[in-house]
XYZ file of C-alpha atoms in Angstrom:
658
model
C 1.248 27.971 79.186
C -0.084 24.523 80.207
C -0.051 22.088 78.033
C -2.819 18.518 78.438
C -1.226 15.310 77.579
C -3.317 12.538 76.811
C -2.125 9.167 75.191
C -4.108 6.347 73.576
C -2.596 2.916 73.069
C -2.503 0.371 70.133
C -3.775 -2.264 72.153
C -6.487 -0.515 73.759
C -10.187 -1.133 71.893
C -12.335 2.061 72.970
C -11.000 5.635 71.286
C -10.655 7.794 73.841
C -7.222 9.434 75.161
C -6.383 9.120 78.530
C -3.866 10.868 81.172
C -1.081 9.337 80.942
C -0.774 7.723 83.758
C -3.371 4.999 82.707
C -0.585 3.591 80.328
C 2.376 3.301 82.268
C 3.787 7.083 80.823
C 5.283 10.078 82.318
C 5.638 13.416 81.302
C 7.813 16.726 81.766
C 7.421 19.930 80.404
C 10.001 22.917 80.765
C 9.619 26.311 79.433
C 13.376 27.584 78.501
C 12.847 30.735 76.566
C 10.829 33.163 74.203
C 7.695 35.208 75.060
C 4.784 34.005 72.778
C 4.877 36.166 70.090
C 5.036 35.595 66.478
C 8.813 35.067 65.712
C 9.889 34.514 69.295
C 7.591 31.987 70.700
C 8.084 30.295 74.490
C 10.030 26.991 73.598
C 8.559 24.125 75.577
C 10.834 21.076 76.306
C 8.900 18.004 76.646
C 10.082 14.847 77.879
C 7.898 11.494 77.495
C 9.000 8.414 79.210
C 7.935 4.985 79.246
C 8.286 3.898 83.160
C 6.781 -0.129 82.361
C 9.024 -2.610 81.278
C 7.556 -3.758 78.508
C 7.334 -1.703 75.097
C 4.298 0.852 74.793
C 2.980 1.516 71.524
C 0.255 4.046 70.661
C -0.517 7.959 69.846
C 0.643 10.764 72.666
C -1.569 13.946 72.410
C -0.476 17.207 73.779
C -2.919 19.629 73.669
C -2.679 23.741 74.510
C -5.963 25.037 75.603
C -7.056 28.621 75.287
C -9.838 31.078 76.443
C -12.085 30.082 73.818
C -14.895 32.582 72.478
C -15.180 32.679 69.039
C -12.040 30.656 67.587
C -11.025 29.914 63.606
C -8.850 27.564 63.255
C -5.777 27.615 61.311
C -3.767 24.595 60.467
C -1.997 25.307 56.705
C -3.639 23.775 54.090
C -5.910 21.644 55.771
C -8.403 24.174 57.949
C -8.977 27.719 57.596
C -11.183 29.096 60.100
C -14.117 26.279 60.492
C -13.435 25.466 56.945
C -17.240 26.975 56.395
C -18.822 24.679 58.625
C -21.147 27.086 59.793
C -22.559 26.533 55.965
C -24.402 24.238 54.418
C -23.180 20.922 53.923
C -25.278 18.705 51.723
C -23.159 18.621 48.926
C -21.705 15.828 46.645
C -18.176 17.104 47.526
C -17.189 15.955 51.247
C -14.294 18.083 52.876
C -13.418 18.163 56.931
C -15.649 20.941 58.595
C -15.825 22.256 62.085
C -19.410 22.101 63.342
C -20.357 22.231 67.100
C -22.363 19.883 69.044
C -22.698 16.420 67.323
C -22.950 16.882 63.994
C -23.210 14.745 60.297
C -20.605 13.597 58.366
C -18.395 15.487 57.214
C -18.457 17.689 60.074
C -17.191 17.450 63.403
C -16.561 19.561 66.501
C -12.319 18.010 66.202
C -10.071 16.651 63.504
C -6.858 14.875 63.927
C -4.610 14.507 60.600
C -1.140 13.370 60.011
C 1.641 15.643 59.565
C 2.441 15.725 56.106
C -1.096 16.952 55.150
C 0.098 20.748 56.486
C 2.029 22.895 54.688
C 3.877 24.197 57.558
C 4.130 22.332 60.589
C 2.103 24.494 63.135
C -1.470 24.629 64.310
C -2.724 28.318 65.203
C -6.417 29.712 66.155
C -7.420 33.327 65.745
C -9.323 34.543 68.619
C -11.049 37.793 69.249
C -7.752 39.733 68.805
C -5.159 36.956 69.718
C -3.465 34.172 68.199
C -2.897 30.630 69.900
C -0.659 27.910 68.754
C 1.705 25.065 68.315
C 4.497 24.819 66.072
C 6.720 21.276 66.157
C 8.979 18.781 63.911
C 6.367 17.232 61.188
C 8.247 13.905 61.765
C 10.698 12.077 63.680
C 14.069 10.518 62.529
C 16.543 7.858 64.307
C 20.252 9.016 64.789
C 22.888 7.204 66.295
C 20.186 5.163 67.727
C 18.289 7.956 69.411
C 14.163 9.304 68.379
C 14.601 12.578 67.510
C 12.638 15.949 65.701
C 13.666 16.395 62.137
C 15.212 19.064 61.038
C 16.239 20.403 58.259
C 20.097 20.386 59.165
C 19.939 16.952 60.300
C 20.022 13.695 58.956
C 19.058 10.109 59.784
C 16.660 7.686 59.038
C 13.217 8.243 58.983
C 11.143 7.045 61.830
C 7.838 7.967 62.380
C 5.339 11.089 61.264
C 3.694 13.255 63.780
C 0.265 14.602 63.313
C -1.856 18.105 64.267
C -5.154 18.219 66.196
C -7.851 20.892 66.431
C -10.714 20.754 68.658
C -13.377 23.644 68.867
C -15.777 21.297 71.289
C -12.631 21.351 73.844
C -10.746 24.792 72.459
C -7.491 23.501 71.921
C -4.891 23.099 68.918
C -2.899 20.424 69.801
C 0.656 17.878 68.034
C 0.390 14.204 68.311
C 3.905 11.553 69.047
C 2.331 9.008 65.974
C -0.492 10.049 64.335
C -4.639 9.444 63.691
C -6.674 10.761 60.935
C -9.949 10.917 62.597
C -12.878 10.829 62.647
C -12.189 10.561 58.886
C -9.545 10.341 56.942
C -10.496 12.485 53.286
C -8.589 11.016 49.991
C -9.813 13.618 48.051
C -13.789 14.992 48.203
C -15.505 11.848 46.743
C -13.648 9.604 48.882
C -13.723 9.164 52.409
C -12.232 6.540 54.814
C -13.389 6.072 58.411
C -11.080 6.408 61.036
C -8.582 3.446 61.107
C -7.682 1.287 64.339
C -3.846 2.090 65.251
C -0.970 0.373 63.667
C 1.414 1.409 61.541
C 0.472 5.148 62.985
C 1.699 4.796 65.707
C 4.710 5.891 67.745
C 6.718 3.036 70.403
C 8.376 3.805 72.858
C 10.954 0.967 74.485
C 10.703 -0.365 77.985
C 12.490 2.788 80.556
C 12.831 4.803 77.180
C 12.307 8.223 76.869
C 11.964 10.849 74.207
C 12.456 14.100 73.920
C 11.207 17.293 71.747
C 10.311 20.700 71.144
C 7.134 22.775 71.492
C 6.927 26.046 70.220
C 4.288 27.927 71.902
C 1.900 31.044 70.755
C -0.109 33.652 72.127
C 0.316 36.857 70.921
C -1.643 39.572 69.477
C -3.148 40.437 66.255
C -5.866 42.841 64.707
C -7.620 40.098 62.337
C -6.768 36.328 61.393
C -3.529 37.937 58.911
C -1.853 37.593 62.011
C -1.600 34.050 61.239
C 1.240 34.771 58.574
C 4.310 36.076 60.855
C 4.284 32.853 62.558
C 4.023 31.321 59.446
C 7.031 33.327 58.117
C 9.408 32.741 60.432
C 7.994 29.074 60.840
C 8.996 28.851 57.017
C 12.375 29.597 57.375
C 13.045 27.441 60.423
C 12.007 24.300 58.120
C 13.160 25.403 54.838
C 14.340 23.039 52.255
C 14.799 23.932 48.892
C 13.320 22.044 45.775
C 15.897 19.130 44.101
C 17.807 20.369 41.196
C 16.270 20.870 38.645
C 16.271 22.012 34.616
C 17.034 25.656 34.069
C 14.345 27.568 32.683
C 14.814 27.522 29.417
C 14.587 23.982 29.073
C 12.048 23.571 31.434
C 9.518 25.892 29.194
C 11.015 24.176 25.660
C 10.548 20.422 27.389
C 7.169 21.162 28.788
C 6.013 23.324 25.773
C 7.153 20.865 23.122
C 5.531 18.273 25.092
C 2.205 19.861 24.491
C 2.732 20.803 21.213
C 3.836 17.309 19.602
C 1.288 15.047 22.336
C -1.609 17.091 23.070
C -2.982 19.077 19.920
C -6.533 17.967 18.348
C -6.324 19.235 15.000
C -10.029 18.513 14.056
C -10.799 20.450 17.676
C -8.195 23.001 17.070
C -8.019 22.486 20.868
C -5.931 20.724 23.316
C -6.888 17.576 24.921
C -7.194 17.544 28.666
C -5.183 14.246 29.151
C -3.031 12.528 27.498
C -2.229 8.444 27.770
C 0.507 5.805 26.359
C -1.518 3.475 24.898
C 0.106 0.543 26.009
C -1.627 -2.065 23.205
C -1.013 0.508 20.386
C 2.199 1.524 21.232
C 0.363 5.240 20.428
C -1.746 7.645 22.516
C -5.326 7.598 24.305
C -7.175 11.595 24.836
C -9.473 12.466 27.261
C -11.012 15.602 25.534
C -13.140 16.720 27.945
C -12.817 20.206 25.798
C -13.474 23.586 27.739
C -12.239 27.204 27.019
C -10.689 27.793 30.084
C -9.661 26.129 33.472
C -8.686 22.723 32.550
C -7.396 23.660 29.050
C -8.250 26.041 26.310
C -6.945 29.194 26.712
C -4.454 28.465 30.075
C -3.022 26.140 28.084
C -2.633 27.938 24.347
C -1.826 31.393 25.760
C 0.954 29.802 27.928
C 2.284 27.946 24.620
C 2.428 30.562 21.933
C 4.367 32.700 25.104
C 7.359 29.600 25.024
C 6.739 29.914 21.051
C 7.773 33.189 20.875
C 10.545 33.380 23.633
C 11.614 30.000 21.760
C 11.339 31.353 18.069
C 9.366 28.602 17.368
C 6.670 29.107 14.330
C 4.488 26.406 14.116
C 4.393 26.105 17.871
C 3.086 29.695 17.658
C 0.719 28.708 14.722
C -1.094 25.744 17.037
C -1.565 28.142 19.666
C -3.318 30.865 17.861
C -5.376 28.750 15.948
C -6.990 27.230 19.713
C -7.253 30.745 20.594
C -8.771 32.044 17.298
C -11.091 29.296 17.480
C -12.357 30.209 20.946
C -12.950 33.749 19.724
C -14.582 32.630 16.334
C -16.915 30.240 17.495
C -17.936 29.743 21.389
C -19.988 33.155 21.560
C -23.628 32.644 23.010
C -25.870 35.199 21.140
C -28.476 35.393 23.477
C -25.937 35.768 26.807
C -23.369 37.781 25.071
C -20.768 35.141 27.535
C -18.647 31.970 25.995
C -20.084 28.783 25.554
C -17.608 26.860 27.830
C -17.109 23.582 26.449
C -16.969 21.840 23.120
C -18.174 18.583 22.259
C -19.200 16.383 19.267
C -19.339 19.507 17.153
C -21.190 21.881 19.618
C -20.773 24.272 22.188
C -22.442 24.558 25.451
C -22.287 25.234 29.029
C -22.294 21.489 29.586
C -18.683 20.696 30.648
C -17.707 18.221 32.933
C -18.121 19.956 36.163
C -22.016 20.825 35.059
C -23.343 18.154 37.215
C -21.512 19.216 40.258
C -23.149 22.582 39.938
C -25.968 24.000 42.230
C -26.781 26.293 39.186
C -26.930 26.140 35.854
C -25.007 28.762 33.743
C -22.227 29.962 32.697
C -19.304 30.433 34.601
C -17.583 33.448 35.570
C -14.534 31.565 36.398
C -14.054 30.714 33.052
C -15.782 32.857 31.182
C -13.340 35.678 32.686
C -10.344 33.605 32.703
C -10.588 32.811 29.399
C -10.873 36.754 28.635
C -7.809 37.830 30.689
C -5.414 35.288 28.722
C -6.788 36.104 25.493
C -5.315 39.866 26.542
C -2.168 38.231 27.418
C -1.653 36.286 24.546
C -2.980 40.051 22.591
C 0.142 41.813 24.776
C 3.146 39.007 24.211
C 2.206 39.288 20.151
C 2.191 42.802 20.448
C 5.698 42.960 22.676
C 7.419 40.072 20.954
C 6.238 39.739 17.506
C 5.031 43.499 16.711
C 1.498 41.672 16.061
C -1.746 43.185 16.495
C -5.079 41.074 17.167
C -7.575 44.438 17.291
C -10.526 41.843 16.845
C -9.615 40.008 19.825
C -10.107 43.189 22.062
C -13.105 43.832 20.026
C -13.987 39.939 21.449
C -13.150 40.526 24.589
C -14.344 44.221 24.959
C -18.142 42.581 24.670
C -17.515 40.105 27.245
C -16.473 41.455 29.537
C -19.457 44.487 29.377
C -21.865 41.693 30.026
C -19.758 40.339 33.050
C -19.408 43.520 34.820
C -23.000 44.920 34.269
C -23.778 41.447 36.463
C -22.344 42.575 39.907
C -24.594 43.026 42.794
C -25.334 45.776 45.670
C -22.007 44.740 47.439
C -19.890 44.997 44.315
C -18.988 41.293 44.186
C -19.453 39.996 40.700
C -21.493 36.154 39.935
C -19.989 33.295 39.987
C -22.767 31.638 37.847
C -24.518 33.882 34.916
C -27.607 33.111 33.162
C -27.092 31.077 29.807
C -30.304 32.820 28.125
C -29.812 36.373 29.586
C -26.430 36.699 30.673
C -27.740 38.307 34.103
C -25.997 36.728 37.246
C -27.466 34.150 39.134
C -25.641 32.713 41.924
C -22.771 34.727 44.239
C -20.922 33.964 47.451
C -17.783 32.387 45.503
C -14.252 34.108 45.038
C -14.313 33.086 41.235
C -15.548 36.303 40.144
C -12.335 37.546 41.041
C -11.507 36.851 37.301
C -13.952 39.193 36.301
C -11.787 41.884 38.472
C -8.966 40.609 37.349
C -9.669 40.577 33.499
C -11.077 44.100 33.807
C -8.057 45.815 35.544
C -6.350 43.913 32.581
C -8.715 45.644 29.862
C -8.195 49.121 31.909
C -4.189 48.590 31.884
C -3.634 47.382 28.232
C -6.216 49.613 26.508
C -5.907 52.864 29.281
C -9.992 53.029 29.439
C -10.327 53.514 32.647
C -13.943 54.099 32.755
C -14.720 51.414 34.772
C -11.898 51.668 37.703
C -14.084 53.086 40.521
C -16.263 50.520 40.346
C -12.905 47.998 40.309
C -11.417 49.753 43.044
C -15.111 48.962 45.202
C -15.000 45.340 43.980
C -11.321 45.121 45.593
C -11.990 46.530 48.884
C -15.036 43.939 49.048
C -12.849 40.739 48.284
C -10.319 41.581 50.383
C -12.275 42.578 53.663
C -15.149 39.530 53.153
C -12.395 36.834 52.274
C -8.580 37.483 52.219
C -8.434 39.537 55.423
C -10.537 36.443 56.813
C -8.219 34.056 55.204
C -10.520 31.846 54.131
C -10.827 32.797 50.291
C -13.374 29.943 48.302
C -15.782 29.186 45.465
C -12.905 29.281 42.896
C -12.801 25.499 41.373
C -16.138 23.801 40.339
C -15.957 20.794 41.248
C -14.883 21.700 45.464
C -18.405 22.707 46.547
C -17.161 26.057 47.916
C -14.244 24.485 49.387
C -11.377 27.117 50.869
C -8.903 26.638 48.147
C -5.596 28.521 46.498
C -6.983 28.819 42.856
C -9.441 32.191 43.614
C -6.165 34.289 45.312
C -4.336 33.538 41.924
C -6.940 35.550 40.436
C -6.952 38.404 42.673
C -3.152 38.488 42.633
C -3.324 38.900 39.039
C -6.365 41.963 39.505
C -4.581 43.759 42.581
C -0.941 43.484 40.509
C -3.311 45.688 37.735
C -4.473 47.827 40.412
C -1.322 48.717 41.406
C 0.248 49.767 37.915
C -3.022 51.487 37.157
C -2.945 53.467 40.468
C 0.190 53.582 42.043
C -1.608 53.426 45.304
C 0.677 51.329 47.847
C -2.897 49.917 49.442
C -2.895 47.138 46.464
C 0.935 46.555 47.720
C -0.518 46.096 51.147
C -3.194 43.554 49.890
C -1.437 41.992 47.262
C 1.271 41.231 50.341
C -1.721 39.887 52.350
C -2.599 37.842 49.601
C 0.520 36.501 48.710
C 0.613 35.178 52.742
C -2.340 33.182 52.104
C -1.512 31.766 48.890
C 2.055 30.629 50.409
C -0.114 28.808 53.643
C -1.076 26.391 50.711
C 2.599 26.181 49.641
C 4.645 23.689 51.047
C 7.863 24.807 52.840
C 9.670 21.961 53.274
C 10.043 18.623 51.241
C 7.495 15.892 53.001
C 9.120 12.637 52.899
C 6.714 10.554 50.149
C 6.650 6.989 51.082
C 5.247 5.900 47.876
C 6.742 5.498 44.043
C 7.207 6.829 41.938
C 7.150 10.572 44.050
C 9.446 8.457 46.835
C 12.032 7.024 44.168
C 12.845 10.127 42.103
C 13.663 12.422 44.953
C 10.523 14.548 44.317
C 10.160 18.016 46.258
C 6.943 19.637 47.713
C 8.200 22.450 48.521
C 7.446 25.732 46.349
C 4.215 23.392 45.124
C 0.694 24.286 46.696
C -2.101 21.934 47.709
C -5.045 23.100 45.466
C -8.021 23.192 48.360
C -8.709 21.395 51.724
C -11.235 19.404 49.432
C -8.633 18.076 46.890
C -5.089 18.229 48.686
C -3.184 16.859 46.870
C -0.058 19.207 45.184
C -0.756 20.598 41.996
C 1.142 23.587 39.619
C -1.542 26.501 39.042
C 0.406 28.494 41.444
C 3.066 28.482 39.387
C 1.133 30.559 36.709
C 2.178 33.889 39.118
C 5.283 33.934 39.079
C 5.545 37.172 37.465
C 2.831 38.518 40.206
C 5.357 37.543 43.042
C 8.096 38.776 40.656
C 6.296 42.315 40.248
C 5.724 42.811 44.188
C 9.412 41.913 45.255
C 10.311 45.015 42.410
C 8.429 47.482 44.129
C 9.456 46.234 47.741
C 12.110 44.326 49.008
C 10.603 41.282 50.671
C 13.418 38.502 51.117
C 10.911 36.263 52.350
C 8.286 36.785 48.834
C 11.351 36.425 46.810
C 12.557 33.136 48.487
C 9.119 31.693 48.317
C 8.974 32.705 44.598
C 12.446 30.903 44.226
C 10.999 27.682 45.816
C 8.235 27.987 43.227
C 10.001 28.507 40.058
C 12.698 25.702 41.247
C 9.705 23.717 42.090
C 8.242 23.720 38.684
C 11.673 23.127 36.961
C 11.389 19.639 38.371
C 8.110 18.737 38.520
C 7.592 16.988 34.725
C 9.597 14.430 33.123
C 13.117 16.257 32.284
C 13.997 12.783 30.400
C 11.812 9.848 29.371
C 9.507 7.455 32.173
C 11.556 10.141 35.091
C 7.968 9.666 36.691
C 7.553 6.309 35.674
C 5.373 6.846 32.602
C 5.013 9.278 29.629
C 8.023 10.723 27.110
C 10.045 14.225 28.202
C 7.945 17.431 29.297
C 4.942 14.897 30.635
C 3.164 16.343 33.778
C 0.297 15.861 35.128
C -1.894 17.995 37.639
C -1.889 15.493 40.791
C 0.761 14.900 42.959
C 0.331 12.808 46.010
C 2.254 14.463 48.946
C 0.988 12.639 51.579
C 0.017 8.446 51.136
C -3.439 9.425 52.374
C -4.183 10.986 48.972
C -3.287 8.215 46.850
C -5.867 6.789 44.552
C -3.710 5.900 41.151
C -2.207 2.600 40.836
C 0.649 0.384 39.420
C -0.760 -2.253 36.781
C 0.374 -4.460 39.423
C -1.936 -2.891 41.644
C 0.122 -1.204 43.973
C -0.289 2.488 45.106
C 1.678 5.387 42.775
C 1.639 8.664 44.200
C 0.978 10.682 41.323
C -1.371 10.513 37.883
C 0.609 8.527 34.511
C -0.777 11.249 31.871
C -0.118 14.117 30.645
C -2.018 17.112 31.154
C -2.092 20.282 29.036
C -3.157 23.025 31.719
C -0.428 21.465 34.599
C 2.119 22.241 31.795
C 0.504 25.657 30.797
C 0.906 27.006 34.558
C 4.345 26.185 34.912
C 5.277 27.578 31.549
C 3.602 30.383 31.968
C 5.379 31.338 35.303
C 8.787 30.618 33.940
C 8.560 32.691 29.628
C 6.733 36.130 31.223
C 8.210 38.771 32.694
C 10.812 36.551 35.068
C 12.275 35.125 31.517
C 13.676 38.765 30.775
C 15.383 39.676 33.381
C 16.746 36.015 34.446
C 17.235 33.796 31.380
C 20.064 34.857 29.005
């Protein structure tokens, strides 16, 4: 396997990468082992030397070419397939898309990105039955005065990030010493910067200095895009670091739930504030309500808080959560459509939530409506299981809504993303958000024993698996991401296939569950990225175990903590050390990613946490009062804490908390 090695100097005016000889650099490559397989990649030892008598600074680019036919690239948490570069891009939210030719922003035929934007240090591509790719350390350290690749077992002073690249035009994947974010840097979906000059992102070689490092190179057969996951599993083990020690499970659940109970409840609205801020002027708190029934508030907060209250024996907390649940059931229904209104503001229920103006089609959101039904049923189950309290009126409400959602399925057996406010009919499809309907229907069947829709559920599961999961390209869950590839939708799918397996005992659903788990793990950090911006940099916060939300909003967030029980269910069915270890990463990450004491994250009280953790300084938008950058939001966001709580106090609690 031959590598293309080029460089760009800090001092050159043009942006092109040219052969090393023009820079006074030389290279050698020696294959020392391996066979190119997912478990035994070729090991290429690369040596770059500065032949001149002055220091060289810039970026060195190593590319692995492949026989390009119809490539689909995978840079975990950054690029999936072509990031829907084939789809229309005239949308408000921008994210990196691959498209051939000379396309307009935000598409490009090539991308370069700093290593810490990827959850695993690898650039892979699937092309007509073969996986090609490379893996290398995400950054360099100084050890005994020498620049060396970081490995988990090595300690040393941080030196410089590497980078990863992909080119649809040339048919290559690549790795860089130093890095560029090019041709654009996506800080978030509505904040994009142009390519920056080479400066602090350079790799330096002193006069006659050389650097030696290893690249792992892949070339192996695979039946589908799912074949990349075997390599990612091996890469995980080689680079894995556990998250820092956090609170124990009981303490974390108590801290998080009590903070929501004490500081986020809006008595008059019978719901939880979406954001809670400290008010420096008054010494009190400010609330950003933007109330919804689910997704960013409502039931994904109330149900985990209820579960925690039941586990902890906290009756006032339980009554508060019940008030939120019952308010939604009693008052949110739109009689015209038979679906619940998703948003509440100024005493009025409507479909006009904060996400409304970013939608293509007005209407009810399947994501929000079905997720709400799922969490009503989860609250019902735990009230019945732990308190022996039956809320049969809840299930009557759920059944009516699910009937409307179920009949909206199209001829592909796909549920809609958007439904009519007037009739409840499906209006917009081509979206993974409908899997929440599948999850809710499966939950209803499991809870009640009503199997009348089981065959329909099986057909839908087959469609979602073949169309999205098998291609490692799930999109259309979060309403604010313009159908960018995301990690949110797979959480609903995991809940659905777990329940389908529980209903049928069919091993097929465990197979599909494993593939969906692997997709989620591709967004989940394998190691602890060296964050350079406070407060995360000053408290040894860990990225390992946290998942990147989407390729459009690429910060680490806690939503994947909500599927700990699904991972636990899987490892109880099958002996899978890999899934078990990554489940433990998820639990550990949640126990260290909130204020374990007042002001730990530079704001707030014990139990406070936000949703946005900027593991890469290329994502930072928040600032301190003096204008300096900050790597997290300074607020309490109850849905974020609710996701962690849900993972800690469900079935996993019963076997792991004394």
